[in-house]
């Protein structure tokens, strides 16, 4: 990989996060080891969580790396759950396969895509019959995933702030 590009990408992500992160505990400085870990992580969500974890201690680096691994692979839906929801409907199964294909194309193009798919979302995916609806669904799910992630970071932040006071 192009390390210069990757370092620039990490710096841009940190700057963007700093502008939004006034209510989160960011470390005042990073060690060389912290920078190495940041450069190893493939997904920007993992890097954001890692930046906060340097200060808060949670989640662990192993948990962050495991999440990063999931985020760098194609989306996998629980087939038993899909079968339960679609009930053998060929059109719904086709819609889910198209969603997974479009999700993977966007991921390979370097776009952020959602990985937190709930049971009710699978039903929405099965009903999304055209490209526009699937794209809207991907955008909605990504916004919800980021919202959930920032809520978790806020929770960790509050726990640390109460310990400091």
Coordinates of N, CA and C in Angstrom, one line a residue, residues 5-139:
X5 N 0.0 8.0 1.0 CA -1.4 8.2 0.9 C -2.2 7.8 2.1
X6 N -1.8 6.7 2.7 CA -2.5 6.2 3.9 C -2.3 7.1 5.1
X7 N -1.1 7.6 5.3 CA -0.8 8.6 6.3 C -1.6 9.9 6.1
X8 N -1.7 10.3 4.9 CA -2.5 11.5 4.6 C -4.0 11.3 4.9
X9 N -4.5 10.1 4.5 CA -5.9 9.7 4.8 C -6.1 9.7 6.3
X10 N -5.2 9.1 7.1 CA -5.4 9.1 8.5 C -5.4 10.5 9.1
X11 N -4.5 11.4 8.6 CA -4.5 12.8 9.1 C -5.7 13.5 8.8
X12 N -6.3 13.3 7.6 CA -7.5 14.0 7.2 C -8.7 13.5 8.2
X13 N -8.7 12.2 8.4 CA -9.7 11.6 9.3 C -9.6 12.2 10.7
X14 N -8.4 12.3 11.2 CA -8.2 12.9 12.5 C -8.7 14.4 12.6
X15 N -8.3 15.1 11.5 CA -8.7 16.5 11.5 C -10.3 16.6 11.4
X16 N -10.9 15.8 10.6 CA -12.4 15.8 10.5 C -13.0 15.4 11.9
X17 N -12.4 14.4 12.5 CA -13.0 14.0 13.8 C -12.8 15.0 14.8
X18 N -11.6 15.7 14.8 CA -11.4 16.7 15.8 C -12.4 17.9 15.7
X19 N -12.8 18.2 14.5 CA -13.8 19.3 14.3 C -15.1 18.8 14.9
X20 N -15.5 17.6 14.8 CA -16.7 17.1 15.4 C -16.6 16.6 16.8
X21 N -15.4 16.4 17.3 CA -15.3 15.6 18.5 C -15.0 16.4 19.7
X22 N -15.6 17.6 19.8 CA -15.3 18.4 21.0 C -15.8 17.7 22.3
X23 N -16.8 16.8 22.2 CA -17.3 16.2 23.4 C -16.7 14.8 23.6
X24 N -15.7 14.4 22.8 CA -15.1 13.1 23.0 C -13.6 13.4 23.5
X25 N -13.2 12.4 24.2 CA -11.8 12.5 24.7 C -10.9 11.9 23.7
X26 N -10.1 12.8 23.1 CA -9.0 12.4 22.2 C -7.7 12.5 22.9
X27 N -6.8 11.7 22.6 CA -5.5 11.7 23.3 C -4.8 13.0 22.9
X28 N -4.1 13.6 23.9 CA -3.3 14.9 23.6 C -2.2 14.6 22.6
X29 N -1.6 13.4 22.6 CA -0.5 13.1 21.7 C -0.6 11.6 21.4
X30 N 0.1 11.2 20.3 CA 0.1 9.8 19.9 C 1.6 9.3 19.9
X31 N 1.8 8.1 20.4 CA 3.1 7.5 20.3 C 3.4 7.0 19.0
X32 N 4.6 6.6 18.7 CA 4.9 5.9 17.4 C 4.1 4.7 17.3
X33 N 4.0 3.9 18.4 CA 3.2 2.7 18.3 C 1.7 3.0 18.0
X34 N 1.1 4.1 18.6 CA -0.2 4.5 18.2 C -0.4 4.7 16.7
X35 N 0.6 5.4 16.2 CA 0.6 5.8 14.7 C 0.7 4.5 13.9
X36 N 1.5 3.5 14.3 CA 1.6 2.3 13.6 C 0.3 1.5 13.6
X37 N -0.4 1.5 14.8 CA -1.7 0.8 14.8 C -2.7 1.6 13.9
X38 N -2.7 2.9 14.0 CA -3.7 3.6 13.1 C -3.4 3.3 11.7
X39 N -2.2 3.2 11.3 CA -1.9 2.9 9.9 C -2.3 1.5 9.5
X40 N -2.3 0.5 10.5 CA -2.6 -0.8 10.2 C -4.1 -1.0 10.0
X41 N -4.9 -0.2 10.7 CA -6.4 -0.3 10.6 C -6.9 0.1 9.2
X42 N -7.8 -0.7 8.7 CA -8.2 -0.4 7.3 C -9.4 0.5 7.2
X43 N -10.2 0.5 8.2 CA -11.5 1.2 8.1 C -11.5 2.5 9.0
X44 N -12.1 3.6 8.5 CA -12.0 4.8 9.3 C -12.8 4.7 10.6
X45 N -13.9 3.9 10.6 CA -14.6 3.7 11.9 C -13.7 3.0 12.9
X46 N -12.9 2.1 12.5 CA -11.9 1.5 13.4 C -10.9 2.5 13.9
X47 N -10.5 3.3 13.1 CA -9.5 4.3 13.5 C -10.1 5.3 14.5
X48 N -11.3 5.8 14.2 CA -12.0 6.7 15.2 C -12.1 6.0 16.5
X49 N -12.6 4.8 16.5 CA -12.7 4.1 17.8 C -11.4 3.9 18.5
X50 N -10.3 3.6 17.7 CA -9.0 3.4 18.3 C -8.5 4.7 18.9
X51 N -8.7 5.9 18.2 CA -8.3 7.2 18.7 C -8.9 7.4 20.1
X52 N -10.2 7.1 20.2 CA -10.9 7.3 21.5 C -10.4 6.3 22.5
X53 N -10.1 5.1 22.1 CA -9.7 4.1 23.1 C -8.3 4.3 23.6
X54 N -7.5 5.1 22.9 CA -6.2 5.4 23.4 C -6.3 6.2 24.7
X55 N -7.3 7.0 24.8 CA -7.6 7.8 26.0 C -8.4 7.0 27.1
X56 N -9.5 6.4 26.5 CA -10.4 5.7 27.5 C -10.1 4.3 27.9
X57 N -9.3 3.6 27.0 CA -9.0 2.2 27.3 C -10.0 1.2 26.9
X58 N -11.1 1.7 26.4 CA -12.1 0.7 25.9 C -12.6 1.2 24.5
X59 N -12.9 0.3 23.6 CA -12.7 -1.2 23.7 C -11.2 -1.5 23.5
X60 N -10.9 -2.8 23.7 CA -9.5 -3.2 23.6 C -9.0 -3.2 22.2
X61 N -7.7 -3.2 22.0 CA -7.1 -3.2 20.7 C -7.6 -4.5 19.9
X62 N -7.7 -5.6 20.6 CA -8.1 -6.9 20.0 C -9.5 -6.8 19.4
X63 N -10.4 -6.1 20.2 CA -11.8 -5.9 19.8 C -11.8 -5.0 18.6
X64 N -11.0 -4.0 18.6 CA -11.0 -3.0 17.5 C -10.4 -3.7 16.2
X65 N -9.4 -4.5 16.4 CA -8.8 -5.2 15.2 C -9.8 -6.2 14.7
X66 N -10.6 -6.9 15.5 CA -11.6 -7.9 15.1 C -12.7 -7.2 14.3
X67 N -13.1 -6.0 14.8 CA -14.1 -5.2 14.1 C -13.6 -4.7 12.8
X68 N -12.3 -4.3 12.7 CA -11.7 -3.8 11.5 C -11.7 -4.9 10.5
X69 N -11.4 -6.2 10.9 CA -11.4 -7.3 10.0 C -12.7 -7.5 9.4
X70 N -13.8 -7.4 10.2 CA -15.2 -7.6 9.7 C -15.5 -6.5 8.7
X71 N -15.1 -5.3 9.0 CA -15.4 -4.1 8.1 C -14.6 -4.2 6.8
X72 N -13.6 -5.0 6.7 CA -12.8 -5.0 5.5 C -13.1 -6.2 4.6
X73 N -14.2 -6.9 5.0 CA -14.6 -8.1 4.2 C -16.0 -7.9 3.7
X74 N -16.5 -8.7 2.7 CA -17.8 -8.5 2.2 C -18.9 -8.8 3.3
X75 N -20.0 -8.1 3.2 CA -21.1 -8.2 4.2 C -21.6 -9.6 4.2
X76 N -21.8 -10.2 5.3 CA -22.4 -11.5 5.4 C -23.7 -11.4 6.2
X77 N -24.8 -11.9 5.7 CA -26.1 -11.9 6.4 C -26.3 -13.3 6.8
X78 N -26.9 -13.5 8.0 CA -27.3 -14.8 8.5 C -28.3 -15.5 7.6
X79 N -27.9 -16.5 6.9 CA -28.8 -17.1 5.9 C -30.1 -17.7 6.5
X80 N -30.0 -18.2 7.7 CA -31.3 -18.7 8.4 C -32.2 -17.6 8.6
X81 N -31.7 -16.4 9.0 CA -32.6 -15.3 9.2 C -33.2 -14.8 7.9
X82 N -32.3 -14.7 6.9 CA -32.8 -14.3 5.6 C -33.9 -15.3 5.1
X83 N -33.7 -16.6 5.2 CA -34.7 -17.6 4.8 C -36.0 -17.4 5.6
X84 N -35.9 -17.1 6.9 CA -37.1 -16.9 7.7 C -37.9 -15.6 7.2
X85 N -37.1 -14.6 6.9 CA -37.8 -13.3 6.5 C -38.4 -13.4 5.1
X86 N -37.7 -14.0 4.1 CA -38.2 -14.0 2.8 C -39.2 -15.1 2.5
X87 N -39.1 -16.2 3.3 CA -40.0 -17.3 3.2 C -40.1 -17.9 1.8
X88 N -39.0 -18.0 1.1 CA -38.9 -18.6 -0.2 C -39.4 -17.7 -1.3
X89 N -39.6 -16.4 -1.1 CA -40.0 -15.5 -2.1 C -38.8 -15.2 -3.0
X90 N -38.8 -15.6 -4.2 CA -37.7 -15.4 -5.1 C -37.3 -14.0 -5.4
X91 N -38.4 -13.1 -5.5 CA -38.1 -11.7 -5.7 C -37.4 -11.0 -4.5
X92 N -37.8 -11.4 -3.3 CA -37.1 -10.9 -2.1 C -35.7 -11.4 -2.0
X93 N -35.5 -12.6 -2.3 CA -34.1 -13.2 -2.3 C -33.2 -12.4 -3.3
X94 N -33.8 -12.2 -4.5 CA -33.1 -11.5 -5.6 C -32.7 -10.1 -5.1
X95 N -33.7 -9.4 -4.4 CA -33.4 -8.0 -3.9 C -32.3 -8.0 -2.9
X96 N -32.3 -9.1 -2.1 CA -31.2 -9.1 -1.1 C -29.8 -9.4 -1.7
X97 N -29.8 -10.3 -2.7 CA -28.6 -10.5 -3.5 C -28.1 -9.3 -4.2
X98 N -29.0 -8.5 -4.8 CA -28.6 -7.3 -5.4 C -28.1 -6.3 -4.4
X99 N -28.7 -6.2 -3.3 CA -28.2 -5.3 -2.2 C -26.8 -5.7 -1.8
X100 N -26.6 -6.9 -1.6 CA -25.2 -7.4 -1.2 C -24.2 -7.1 -2.3
X101 N -24.6 -7.3 -3.6 CA -23.7 -7.0 -4.7 C -23.4 -5.5 -4.7
X102 N -24.4 -4.6 -4.6 CA -24.2 -3.2 -4.6 C -23.4 -2.7 -3.4
X103 N -23.6 -3.3 -2.3 CA -22.9 -3.1 -1.1 C -21.4 -3.4 -1.3
X104 N -21.1 -4.5 -1.9 CA -19.7 -4.9 -2.2 C -19.1 -4.0 -3.2
X105 N -19.8 -3.6 -4.2 CA -19.2 -2.7 -5.3 C -18.8 -1.4 -4.6
X106 N -19.7 -0.9 -3.8 CA -19.4 0.4 -3.1 C -18.2 0.2 -2.2
X107 N -18.1 -0.9 -1.4 CA -17.0 -1.1 -0.5 C -15.7 -1.2 -1.3
X108 N -15.7 -1.9 -2.4 CA -14.5 -2.1 -3.2 C -14.1 -0.7 -3.9
X109 N -15.1 0.1 -4.1 CA -14.8 1.5 -4.7 C -14.2 2.4 -3.6
X110 N -14.1 1.9 -2.4 CA -13.6 2.8 -1.3 C -14.6 3.6 -0.5
X111 N -15.9 3.3 -0.8 CA -16.9 4.0 0.0 C -17.2 3.3 1.3
X112 N -17.6 4.1 2.3 CA -18.0 3.5 3.6 C -19.4 2.9 3.3
X113 N -19.5 1.7 3.9 CA -20.8 1.0 3.7 C -21.2 0.4 5.1
X114 N -22.5 0.2 5.4 CA -22.9 -0.2 6.7 C -22.6 -1.7 6.9
X115 N -22.4 -2.1 8.1 CA -22.2 -3.5 8.5 C -23.1 -3.9 9.6
X116 N -23.8 -3.0 10.2 CA -24.7 -3.3 11.3 C -26.1 -3.4 10.7
X117 N -26.5 -4.6 10.4 CA -27.8 -4.9 9.8 C -28.7 -5.6 10.7
X118 N -29.8 -5.0 11.1 CA -30.7 -5.7 12.0 C -31.8 -6.5 11.3
X119 N -32.5 -7.3 12.0 CA -33.5 -8.1 11.4 C -34.5 -7.3 10.6
X120 N -35.0 -6.2 11.2 CA -36.0 -5.4 10.4 C -35.4 -4.8 9.2
X121 N -34.1 -4.6 9.2 CA -33.5 -4.0 8.0 C -33.4 -5.0 6.8
X122 N -33.3 -6.3 7.2 CA -33.3 -7.4 6.1 C -34.6 -7.4 5.4
X123 N -35.7 -7.2 6.1 CA -37.0 -7.1 5.5 C -37.1 -5.8 4.6
X124 N -36.5 -4.7 5.0 CA -36.5 -3.5 4.2 C -35.6 -3.8 2.9
X125 N -34.5 -4.5 3.1 CA -33.7 -4.8 2.0 C -34.4 -5.7 1.0
X126 N -35.2 -6.7 1.5 CA -35.9 -7.6 0.6 C -37.0 -6.8 -0.2
X127 N -37.5 -5.7 0.3 CA -38.5 -4.9 -0.3 C -37.9 -3.9 -1.3
X128 N -36.6 -3.6 -1.2 CA -36.0 -2.6 -2.0 C -35.9 -3.1 -3.5
X129 N -36.7 -2.7 -4.4 CA -36.8 -3.3 -5.7 C -36.0 -2.6 -6.8
X130 N -35.4 -1.4 -6.4 CA -34.6 -0.7 -7.5 C -33.3 -0.2 -6.9
X131 N -32.4 0.2 -7.8 CA -31.1 0.7 -7.4 C -31.2 1.9 -6.4
X132 N -32.1 2.8 -6.8 CA -32.3 4.0 -5.9 C -32.7 3.7 -4.5
X133 N -33.6 2.8 -4.4 CA -34.1 2.4 -3.0 C -32.9 1.7 -2.2
X134 N -32.2 0.9 -2.9 CA -31.1 0.2 -2.2 C -30.0 1.2 -1.8
X135 N -29.7 2.2 -2.7 CA -28.7 3.2 -2.3 C -29.2 4.0 -1.1
X136 N -30.5 4.4 -1.1 CA -31.1 5.1 0.0 C -31.0 4.3 1.3
X137 N -31.2 3.0 1.2 CA -31.1 2.1 2.3 C -29.7 2.0 2.8
X138 N -28.7 1.9 1.9 CA -27.3 1.9 2.3 C -27.0 3.2 3.1
X139 N -27.4 4.3 2.5 CA -27.1 5.6 3.2 C -27.7 5.7 4.6

